[in-house]
PDB file of N, CA and C in Angstrom:
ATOM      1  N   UNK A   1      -9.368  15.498  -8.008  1.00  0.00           N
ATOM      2  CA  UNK A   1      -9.096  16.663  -8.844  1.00  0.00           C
ATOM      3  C   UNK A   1      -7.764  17.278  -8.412  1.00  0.00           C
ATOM      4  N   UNK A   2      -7.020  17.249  -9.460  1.00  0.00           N
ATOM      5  CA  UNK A   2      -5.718  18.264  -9.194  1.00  0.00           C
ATOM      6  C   UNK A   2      -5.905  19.793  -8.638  1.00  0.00           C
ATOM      7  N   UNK A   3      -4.748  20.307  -8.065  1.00  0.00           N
ATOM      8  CA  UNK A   3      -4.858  21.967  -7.896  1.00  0.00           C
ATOM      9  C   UNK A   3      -3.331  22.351  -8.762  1.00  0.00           C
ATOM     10  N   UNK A   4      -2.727  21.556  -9.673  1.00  0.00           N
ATOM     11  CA  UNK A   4      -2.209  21.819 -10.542  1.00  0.00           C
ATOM     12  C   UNK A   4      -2.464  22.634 -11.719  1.00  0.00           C
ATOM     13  N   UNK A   5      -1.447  23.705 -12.129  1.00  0.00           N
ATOM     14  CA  UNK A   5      -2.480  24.391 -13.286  1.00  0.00           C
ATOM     15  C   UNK A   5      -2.286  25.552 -13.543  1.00  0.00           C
ATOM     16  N   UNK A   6      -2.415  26.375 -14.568  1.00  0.00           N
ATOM     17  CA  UNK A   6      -2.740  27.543 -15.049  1.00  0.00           C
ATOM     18  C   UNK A   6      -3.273  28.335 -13.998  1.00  0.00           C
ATOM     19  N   UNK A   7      -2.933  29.114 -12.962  1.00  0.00           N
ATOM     20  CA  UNK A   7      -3.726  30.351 -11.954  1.00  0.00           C
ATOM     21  C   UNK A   7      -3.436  31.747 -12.717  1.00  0.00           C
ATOM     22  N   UNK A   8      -4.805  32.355 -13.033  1.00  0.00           N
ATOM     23  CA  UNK A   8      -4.621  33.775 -13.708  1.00  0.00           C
ATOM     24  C   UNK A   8      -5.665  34.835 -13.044  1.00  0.00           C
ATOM     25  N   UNK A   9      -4.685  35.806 -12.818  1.00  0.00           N
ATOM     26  CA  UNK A   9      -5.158  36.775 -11.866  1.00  0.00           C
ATOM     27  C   UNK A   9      -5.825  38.297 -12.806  1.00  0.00           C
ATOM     28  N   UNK A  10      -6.744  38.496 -12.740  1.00  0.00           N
ATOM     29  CA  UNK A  10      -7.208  39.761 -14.015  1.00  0.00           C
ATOM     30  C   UNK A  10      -7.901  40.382 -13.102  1.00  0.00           C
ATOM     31  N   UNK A  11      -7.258  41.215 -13.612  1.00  0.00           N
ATOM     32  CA  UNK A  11      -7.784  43.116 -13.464  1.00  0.00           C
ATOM     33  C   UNK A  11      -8.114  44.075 -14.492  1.00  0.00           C
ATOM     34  N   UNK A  12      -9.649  44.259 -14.786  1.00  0.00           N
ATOM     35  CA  UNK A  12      -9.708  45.159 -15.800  1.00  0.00           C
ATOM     36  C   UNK A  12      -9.098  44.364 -17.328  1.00  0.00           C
ATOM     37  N   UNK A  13      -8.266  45.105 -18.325  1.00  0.00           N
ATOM     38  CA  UNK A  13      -8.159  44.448 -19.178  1.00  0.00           C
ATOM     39  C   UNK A  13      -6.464  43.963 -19.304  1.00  0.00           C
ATOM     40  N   UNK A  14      -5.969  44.226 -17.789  1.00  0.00           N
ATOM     41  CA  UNK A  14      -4.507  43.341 -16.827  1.00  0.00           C
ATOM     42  C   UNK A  14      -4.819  41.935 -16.749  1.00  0.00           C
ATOM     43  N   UNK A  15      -3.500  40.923 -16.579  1.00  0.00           N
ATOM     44  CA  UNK A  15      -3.394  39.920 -16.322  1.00  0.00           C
ATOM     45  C   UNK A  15      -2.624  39.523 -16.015  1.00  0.00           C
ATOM     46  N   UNK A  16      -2.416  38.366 -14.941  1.00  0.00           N
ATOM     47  CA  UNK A  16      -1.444  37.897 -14.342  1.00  0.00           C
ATOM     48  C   UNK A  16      -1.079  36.477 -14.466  1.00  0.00           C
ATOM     49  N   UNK A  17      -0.331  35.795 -15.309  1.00  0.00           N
ATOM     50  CA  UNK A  17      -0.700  34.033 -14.866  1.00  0.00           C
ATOM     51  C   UNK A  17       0.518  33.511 -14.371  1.00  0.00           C
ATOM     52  N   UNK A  18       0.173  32.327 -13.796  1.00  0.00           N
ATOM     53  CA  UNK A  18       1.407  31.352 -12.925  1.00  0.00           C
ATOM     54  C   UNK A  18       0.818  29.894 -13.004  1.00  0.00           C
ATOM     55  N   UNK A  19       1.949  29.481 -13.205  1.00  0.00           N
ATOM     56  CA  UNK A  19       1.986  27.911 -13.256  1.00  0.00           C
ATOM     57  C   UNK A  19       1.975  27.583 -12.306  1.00  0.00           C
ATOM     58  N   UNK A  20       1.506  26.147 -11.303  1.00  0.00           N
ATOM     59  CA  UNK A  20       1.397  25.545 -10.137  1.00  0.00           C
ATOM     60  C   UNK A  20       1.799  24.186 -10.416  1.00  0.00           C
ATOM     61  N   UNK A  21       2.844  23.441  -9.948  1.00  0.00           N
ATOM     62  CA  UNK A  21       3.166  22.320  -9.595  1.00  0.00           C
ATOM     63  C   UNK A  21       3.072  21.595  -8.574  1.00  0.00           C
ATOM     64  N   UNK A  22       2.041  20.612  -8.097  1.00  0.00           N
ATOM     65  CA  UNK A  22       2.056  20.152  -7.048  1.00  0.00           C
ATOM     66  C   UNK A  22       2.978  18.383  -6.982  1.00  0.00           C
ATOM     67  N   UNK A  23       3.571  18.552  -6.017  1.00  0.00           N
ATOM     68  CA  UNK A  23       5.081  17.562  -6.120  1.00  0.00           C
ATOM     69  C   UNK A  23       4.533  16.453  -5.001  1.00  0.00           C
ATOM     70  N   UNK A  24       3.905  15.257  -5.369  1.00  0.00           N
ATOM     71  CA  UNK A  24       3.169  14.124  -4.859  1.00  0.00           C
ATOM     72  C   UNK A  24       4.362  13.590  -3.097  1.00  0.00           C
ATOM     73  N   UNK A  25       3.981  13.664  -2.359  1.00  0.00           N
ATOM     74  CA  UNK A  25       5.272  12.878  -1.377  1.00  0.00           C
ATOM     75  C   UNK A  25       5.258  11.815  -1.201  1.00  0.00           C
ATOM     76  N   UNK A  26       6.778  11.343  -0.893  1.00  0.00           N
ATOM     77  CA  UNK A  26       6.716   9.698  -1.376  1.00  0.00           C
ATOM     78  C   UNK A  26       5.861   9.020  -0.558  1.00  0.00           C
ATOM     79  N   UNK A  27       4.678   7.476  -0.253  1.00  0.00           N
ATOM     80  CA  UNK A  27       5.099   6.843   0.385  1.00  0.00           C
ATOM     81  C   UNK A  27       6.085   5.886   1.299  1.00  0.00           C
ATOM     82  N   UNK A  28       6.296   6.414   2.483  1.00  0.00           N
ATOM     83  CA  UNK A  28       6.792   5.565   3.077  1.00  0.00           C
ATOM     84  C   UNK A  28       5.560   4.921   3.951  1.00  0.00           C
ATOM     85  N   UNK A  29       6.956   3.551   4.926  1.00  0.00           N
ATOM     86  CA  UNK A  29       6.502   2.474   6.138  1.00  0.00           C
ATOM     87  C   UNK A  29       6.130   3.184   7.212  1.00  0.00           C
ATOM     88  N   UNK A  30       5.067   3.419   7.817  1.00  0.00           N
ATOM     89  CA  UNK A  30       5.146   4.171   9.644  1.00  0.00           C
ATOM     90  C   UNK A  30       5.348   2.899  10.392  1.00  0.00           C
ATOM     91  N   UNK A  31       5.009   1.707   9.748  1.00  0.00           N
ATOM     92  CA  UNK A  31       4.966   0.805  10.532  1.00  0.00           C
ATOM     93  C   UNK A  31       5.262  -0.728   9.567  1.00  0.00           C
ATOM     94  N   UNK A  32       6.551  -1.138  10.181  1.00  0.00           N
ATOM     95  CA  UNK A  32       6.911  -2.124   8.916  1.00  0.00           C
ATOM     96  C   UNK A  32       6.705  -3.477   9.409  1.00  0.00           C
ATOM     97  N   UNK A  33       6.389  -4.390   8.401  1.00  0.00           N
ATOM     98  CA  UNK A  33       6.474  -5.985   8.395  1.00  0.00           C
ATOM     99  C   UNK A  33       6.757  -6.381   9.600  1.00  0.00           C
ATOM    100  N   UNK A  34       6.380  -7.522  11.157  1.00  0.00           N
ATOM    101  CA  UNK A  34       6.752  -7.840  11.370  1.00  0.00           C
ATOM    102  C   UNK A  34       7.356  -9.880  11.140  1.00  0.00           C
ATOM    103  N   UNK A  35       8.707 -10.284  11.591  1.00  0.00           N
ATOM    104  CA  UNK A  35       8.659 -11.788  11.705  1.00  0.00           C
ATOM    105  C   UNK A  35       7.619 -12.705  12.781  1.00  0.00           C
ATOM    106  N   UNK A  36       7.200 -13.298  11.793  1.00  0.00           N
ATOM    107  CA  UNK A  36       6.245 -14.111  12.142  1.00  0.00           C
ATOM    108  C   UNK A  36       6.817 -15.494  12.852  1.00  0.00           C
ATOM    109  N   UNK A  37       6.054 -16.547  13.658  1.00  0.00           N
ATOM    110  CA  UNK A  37       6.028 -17.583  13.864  1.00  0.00           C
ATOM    111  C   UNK A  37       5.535 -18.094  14.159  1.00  0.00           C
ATOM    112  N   UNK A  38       4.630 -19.309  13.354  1.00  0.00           N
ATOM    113  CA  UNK A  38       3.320 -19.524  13.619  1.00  0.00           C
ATOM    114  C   UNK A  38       3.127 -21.306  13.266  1.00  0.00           C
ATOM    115  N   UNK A  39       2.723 -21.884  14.194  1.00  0.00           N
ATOM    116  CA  UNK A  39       2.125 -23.254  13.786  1.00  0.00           C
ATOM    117  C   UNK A  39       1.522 -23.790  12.413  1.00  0.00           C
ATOM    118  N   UNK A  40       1.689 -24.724  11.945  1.00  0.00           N
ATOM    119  CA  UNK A  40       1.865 -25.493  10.918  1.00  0.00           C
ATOM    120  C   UNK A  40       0.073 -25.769  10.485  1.00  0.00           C
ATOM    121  N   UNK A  41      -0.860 -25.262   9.835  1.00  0.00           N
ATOM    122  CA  UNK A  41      -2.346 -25.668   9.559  1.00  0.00           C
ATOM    123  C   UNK A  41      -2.919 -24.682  10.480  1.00  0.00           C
ATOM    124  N   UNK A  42      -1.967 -23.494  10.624  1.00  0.00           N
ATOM    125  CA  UNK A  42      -3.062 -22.046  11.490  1.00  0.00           C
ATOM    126  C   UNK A  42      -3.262 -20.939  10.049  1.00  0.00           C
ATOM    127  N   UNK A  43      -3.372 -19.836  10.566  1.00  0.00           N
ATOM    128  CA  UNK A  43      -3.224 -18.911   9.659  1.00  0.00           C
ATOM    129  C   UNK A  43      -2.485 -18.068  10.408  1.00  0.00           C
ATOM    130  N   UNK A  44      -1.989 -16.994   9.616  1.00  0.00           N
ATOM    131  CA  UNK A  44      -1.386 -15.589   9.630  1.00  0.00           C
ATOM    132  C   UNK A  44      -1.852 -14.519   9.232  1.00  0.00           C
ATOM    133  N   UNK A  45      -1.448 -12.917  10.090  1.00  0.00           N
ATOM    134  CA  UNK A  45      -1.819 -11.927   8.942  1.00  0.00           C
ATOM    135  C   UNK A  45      -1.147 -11.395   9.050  1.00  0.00           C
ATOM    136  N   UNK A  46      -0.378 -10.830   8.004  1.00  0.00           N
ATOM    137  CA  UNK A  46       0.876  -9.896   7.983  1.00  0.00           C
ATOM    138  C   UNK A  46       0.362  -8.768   7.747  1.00  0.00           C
ATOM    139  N   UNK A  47       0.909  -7.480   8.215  1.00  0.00           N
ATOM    140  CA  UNK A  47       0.050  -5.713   8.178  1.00  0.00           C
ATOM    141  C   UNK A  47       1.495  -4.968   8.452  1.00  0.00           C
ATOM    142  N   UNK A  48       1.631  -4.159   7.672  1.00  0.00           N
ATOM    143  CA  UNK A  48       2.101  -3.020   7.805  1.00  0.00           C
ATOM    144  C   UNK A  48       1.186  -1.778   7.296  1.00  0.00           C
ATOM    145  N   UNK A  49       1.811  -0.573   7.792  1.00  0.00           N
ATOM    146  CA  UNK A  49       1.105   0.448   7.900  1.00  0.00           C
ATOM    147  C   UNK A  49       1.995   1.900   7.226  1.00  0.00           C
ATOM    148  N   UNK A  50       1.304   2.146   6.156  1.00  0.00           N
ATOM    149  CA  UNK A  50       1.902   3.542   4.929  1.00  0.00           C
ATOM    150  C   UNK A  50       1.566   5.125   5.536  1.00  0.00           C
ATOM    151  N   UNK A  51       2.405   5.622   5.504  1.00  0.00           N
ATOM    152  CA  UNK A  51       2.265   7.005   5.732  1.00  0.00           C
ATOM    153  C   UNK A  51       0.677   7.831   4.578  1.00  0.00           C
ATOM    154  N   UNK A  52       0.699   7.466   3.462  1.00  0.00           N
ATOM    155  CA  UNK A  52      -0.556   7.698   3.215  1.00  0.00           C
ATOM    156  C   UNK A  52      -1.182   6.538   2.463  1.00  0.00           C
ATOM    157  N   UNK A  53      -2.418   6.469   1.799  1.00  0.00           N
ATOM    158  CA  UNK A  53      -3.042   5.817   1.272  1.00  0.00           C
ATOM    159  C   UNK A  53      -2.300   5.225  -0.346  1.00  0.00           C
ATOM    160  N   UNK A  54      -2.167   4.371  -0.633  1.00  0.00           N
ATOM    161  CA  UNK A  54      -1.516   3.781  -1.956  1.00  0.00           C
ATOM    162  C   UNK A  54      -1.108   2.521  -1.688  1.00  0.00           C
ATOM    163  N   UNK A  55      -1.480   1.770  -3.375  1.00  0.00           N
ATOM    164  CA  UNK A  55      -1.716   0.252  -3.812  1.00  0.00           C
ATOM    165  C   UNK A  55      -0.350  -0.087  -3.122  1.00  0.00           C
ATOM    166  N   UNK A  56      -0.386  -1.689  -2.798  1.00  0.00           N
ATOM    167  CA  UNK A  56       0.173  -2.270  -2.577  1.00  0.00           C
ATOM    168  C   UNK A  56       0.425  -3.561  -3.187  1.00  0.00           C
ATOM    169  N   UNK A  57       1.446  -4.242  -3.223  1.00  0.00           N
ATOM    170  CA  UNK A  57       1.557  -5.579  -4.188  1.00  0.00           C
ATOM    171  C   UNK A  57       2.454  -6.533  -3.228  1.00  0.00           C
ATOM    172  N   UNK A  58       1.616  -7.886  -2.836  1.00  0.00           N
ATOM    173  CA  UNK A  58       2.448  -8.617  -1.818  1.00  0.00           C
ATOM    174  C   UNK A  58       3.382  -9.265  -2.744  1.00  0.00           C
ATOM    175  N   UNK A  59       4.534 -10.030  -2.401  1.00  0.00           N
ATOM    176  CA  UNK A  59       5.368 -10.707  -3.143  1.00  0.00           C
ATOM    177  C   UNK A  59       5.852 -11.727  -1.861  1.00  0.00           C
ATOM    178  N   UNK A  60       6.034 -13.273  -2.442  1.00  0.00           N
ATOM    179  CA  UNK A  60       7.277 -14.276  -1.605  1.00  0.00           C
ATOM    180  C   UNK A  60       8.133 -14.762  -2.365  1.00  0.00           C
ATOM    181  N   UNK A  61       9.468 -14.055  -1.794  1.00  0.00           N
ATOM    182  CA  UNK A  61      10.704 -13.817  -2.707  1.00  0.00           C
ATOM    183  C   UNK A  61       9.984 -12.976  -4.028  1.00  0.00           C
ATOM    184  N   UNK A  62      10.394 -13.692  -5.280  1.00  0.00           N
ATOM    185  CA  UNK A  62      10.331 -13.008  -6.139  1.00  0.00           C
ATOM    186  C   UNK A  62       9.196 -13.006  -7.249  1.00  0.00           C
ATOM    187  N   UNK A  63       7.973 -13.686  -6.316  1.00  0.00           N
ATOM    188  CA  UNK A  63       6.660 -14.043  -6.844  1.00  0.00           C
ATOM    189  C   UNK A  63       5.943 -13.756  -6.447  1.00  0.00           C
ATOM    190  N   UNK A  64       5.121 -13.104  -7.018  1.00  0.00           N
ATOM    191  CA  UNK A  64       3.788 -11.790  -6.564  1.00  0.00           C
ATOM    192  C   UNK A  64       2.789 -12.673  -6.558  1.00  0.00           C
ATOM    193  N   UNK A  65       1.744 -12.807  -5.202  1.00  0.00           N
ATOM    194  CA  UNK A  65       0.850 -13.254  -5.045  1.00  0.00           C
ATOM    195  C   UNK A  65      -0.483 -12.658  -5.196  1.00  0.00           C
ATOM    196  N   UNK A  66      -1.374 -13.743  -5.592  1.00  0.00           N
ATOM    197  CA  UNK A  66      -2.840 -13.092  -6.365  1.00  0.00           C
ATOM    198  C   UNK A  66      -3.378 -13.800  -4.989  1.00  0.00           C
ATOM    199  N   UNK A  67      -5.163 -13.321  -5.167  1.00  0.00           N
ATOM    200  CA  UNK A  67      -5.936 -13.494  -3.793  1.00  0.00           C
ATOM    201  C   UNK A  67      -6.443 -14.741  -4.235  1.00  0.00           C
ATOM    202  N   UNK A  68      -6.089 -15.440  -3.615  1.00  0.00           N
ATOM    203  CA  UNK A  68      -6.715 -16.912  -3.497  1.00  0.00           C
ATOM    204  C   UNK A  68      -7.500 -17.901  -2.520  1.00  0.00           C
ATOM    205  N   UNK A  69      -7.945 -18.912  -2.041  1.00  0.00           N
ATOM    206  CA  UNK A  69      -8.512 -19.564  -1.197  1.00  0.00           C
ATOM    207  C   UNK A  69      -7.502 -19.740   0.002  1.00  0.00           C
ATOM    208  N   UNK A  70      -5.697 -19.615  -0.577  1.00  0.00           N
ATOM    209  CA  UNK A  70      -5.113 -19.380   0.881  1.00  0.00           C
ATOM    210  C   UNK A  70      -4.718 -17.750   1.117  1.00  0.00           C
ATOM    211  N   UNK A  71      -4.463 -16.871   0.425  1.00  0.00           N
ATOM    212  CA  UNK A  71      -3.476 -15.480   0.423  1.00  0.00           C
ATOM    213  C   UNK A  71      -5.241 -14.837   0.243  1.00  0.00           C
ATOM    214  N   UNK A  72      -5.332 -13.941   1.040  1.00  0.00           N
ATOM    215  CA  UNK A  72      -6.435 -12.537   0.903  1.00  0.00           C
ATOM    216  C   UNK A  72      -5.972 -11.854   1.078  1.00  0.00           C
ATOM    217  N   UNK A  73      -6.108 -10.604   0.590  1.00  0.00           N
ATOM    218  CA  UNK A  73      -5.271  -9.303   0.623  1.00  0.00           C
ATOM    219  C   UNK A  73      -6.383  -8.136   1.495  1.00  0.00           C
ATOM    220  N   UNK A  74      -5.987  -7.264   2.188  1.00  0.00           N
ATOM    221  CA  UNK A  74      -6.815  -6.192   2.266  1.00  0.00           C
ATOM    222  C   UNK A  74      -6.067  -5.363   2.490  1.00  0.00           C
ATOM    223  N   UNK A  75      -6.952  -3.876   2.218  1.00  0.00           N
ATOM    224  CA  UNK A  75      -6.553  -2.772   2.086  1.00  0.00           C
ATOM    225  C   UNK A  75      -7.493  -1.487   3.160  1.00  0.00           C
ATOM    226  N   UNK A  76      -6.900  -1.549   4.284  1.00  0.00           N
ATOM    227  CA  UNK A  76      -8.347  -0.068   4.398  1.00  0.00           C
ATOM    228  C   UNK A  76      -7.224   0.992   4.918  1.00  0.00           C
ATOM    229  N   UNK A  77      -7.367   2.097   4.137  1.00  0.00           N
ATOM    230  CA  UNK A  77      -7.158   3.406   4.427  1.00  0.00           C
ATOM    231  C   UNK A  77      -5.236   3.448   4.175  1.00  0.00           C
ATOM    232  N   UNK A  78      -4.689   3.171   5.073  1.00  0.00           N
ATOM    233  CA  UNK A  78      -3.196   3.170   5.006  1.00  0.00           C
ATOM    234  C   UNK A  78      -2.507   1.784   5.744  1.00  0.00           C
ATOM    235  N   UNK A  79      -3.596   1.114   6.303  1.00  0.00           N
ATOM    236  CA  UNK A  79      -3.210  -0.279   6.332  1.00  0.00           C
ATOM    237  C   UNK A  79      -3.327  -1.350   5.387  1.00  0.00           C
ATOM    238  N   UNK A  80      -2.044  -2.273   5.309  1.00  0.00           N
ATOM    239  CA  UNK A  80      -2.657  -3.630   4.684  1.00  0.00           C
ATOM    240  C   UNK A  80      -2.232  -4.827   5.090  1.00  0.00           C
ATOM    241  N   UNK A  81      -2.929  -5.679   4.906  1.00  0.00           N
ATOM    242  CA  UNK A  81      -2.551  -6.677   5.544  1.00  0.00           C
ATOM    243  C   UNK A  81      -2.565  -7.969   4.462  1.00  0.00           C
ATOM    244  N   UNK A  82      -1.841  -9.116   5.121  1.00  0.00           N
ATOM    245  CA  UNK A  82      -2.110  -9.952   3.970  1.00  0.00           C
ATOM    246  C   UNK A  82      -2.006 -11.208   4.827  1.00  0.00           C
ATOM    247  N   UNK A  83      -3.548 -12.105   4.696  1.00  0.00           N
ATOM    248  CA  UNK A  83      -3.665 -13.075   5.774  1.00  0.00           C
ATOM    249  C   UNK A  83      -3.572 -14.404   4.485  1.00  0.00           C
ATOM    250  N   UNK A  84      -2.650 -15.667   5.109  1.00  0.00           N
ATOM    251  CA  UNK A  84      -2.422 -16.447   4.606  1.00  0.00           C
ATOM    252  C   UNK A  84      -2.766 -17.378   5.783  1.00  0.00           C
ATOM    253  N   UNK A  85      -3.878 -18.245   4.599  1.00  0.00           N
ATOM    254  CA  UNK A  85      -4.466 -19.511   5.769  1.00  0.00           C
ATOM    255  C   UNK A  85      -4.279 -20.991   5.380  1.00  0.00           C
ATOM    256  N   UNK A  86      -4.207 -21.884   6.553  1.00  0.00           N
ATOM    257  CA  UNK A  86      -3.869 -23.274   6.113  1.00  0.00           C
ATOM    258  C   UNK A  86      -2.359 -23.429   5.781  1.00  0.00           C
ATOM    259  N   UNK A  87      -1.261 -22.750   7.199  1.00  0.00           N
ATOM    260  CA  UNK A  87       0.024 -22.876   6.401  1.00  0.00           C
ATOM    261  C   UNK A  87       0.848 -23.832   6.877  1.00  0.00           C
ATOM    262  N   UNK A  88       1.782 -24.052   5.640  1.00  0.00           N
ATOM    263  CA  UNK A  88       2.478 -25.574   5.384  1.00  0.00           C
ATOM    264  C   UNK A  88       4.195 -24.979   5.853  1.00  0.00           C
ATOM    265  N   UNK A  89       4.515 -26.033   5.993  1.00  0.00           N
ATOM    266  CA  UNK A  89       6.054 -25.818   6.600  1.00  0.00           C
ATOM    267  C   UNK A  89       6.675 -24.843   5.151  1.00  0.00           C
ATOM    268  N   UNK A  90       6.002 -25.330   3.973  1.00  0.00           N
ATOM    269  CA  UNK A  90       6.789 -24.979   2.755  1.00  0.00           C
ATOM    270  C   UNK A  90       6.044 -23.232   2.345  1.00  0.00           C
ATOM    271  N   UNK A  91       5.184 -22.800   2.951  1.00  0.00           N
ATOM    272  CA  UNK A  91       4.990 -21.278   3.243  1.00  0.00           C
ATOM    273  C   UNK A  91       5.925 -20.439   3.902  1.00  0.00           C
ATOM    274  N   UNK A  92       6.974 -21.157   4.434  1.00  0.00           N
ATOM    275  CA  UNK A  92       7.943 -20.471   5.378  1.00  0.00           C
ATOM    276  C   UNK A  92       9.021 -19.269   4.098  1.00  0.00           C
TER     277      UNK A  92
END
């Protein structure tokens, strides 16, 4: 629920109203991506960590990955991570 909104203050058959804008702050990284290096048929999990809670969308290069039998995605609270298993020289 927003606290955005119409606030009206009455007294008797007085009134007072004010508009309220509440101004969202950006996400940022507290804690960014690190480089990986990892053996050939292991897995990985990549995690960084958001100043608050909000979606995330993995991408390699310029292709957004869906959750599959190798890429799982998770999400709890302001972490996410993204574990990729069974990896090939050509995951690099």
């Amino acid at each position: 629920e927003s606290d955005a909104g119409d606030y009206t203050c009455v007294c008797g058959d007085k009134q007072s109203t004010a508009s309220l804008a509440v101004h969202a702050l950006p996400v940022l990284f507290k804690e960014e991506l690190k480089n990986e290096e990892v053996q050939e048929g292991a897995s990985v999990t990549l995690s960084c960590e958001l100043t608050r809670e909000a979606p995330v969308q993995w991408k390699i290069g310029p292709k957004v990955l869906k959750a599959s039998d190798k890429y799982q995605m998770r999400q709890s609270g302001t972490t996410a991570e993204l574990v990729i298993r069974d990896l090939e020289v050509k995951d690099a």
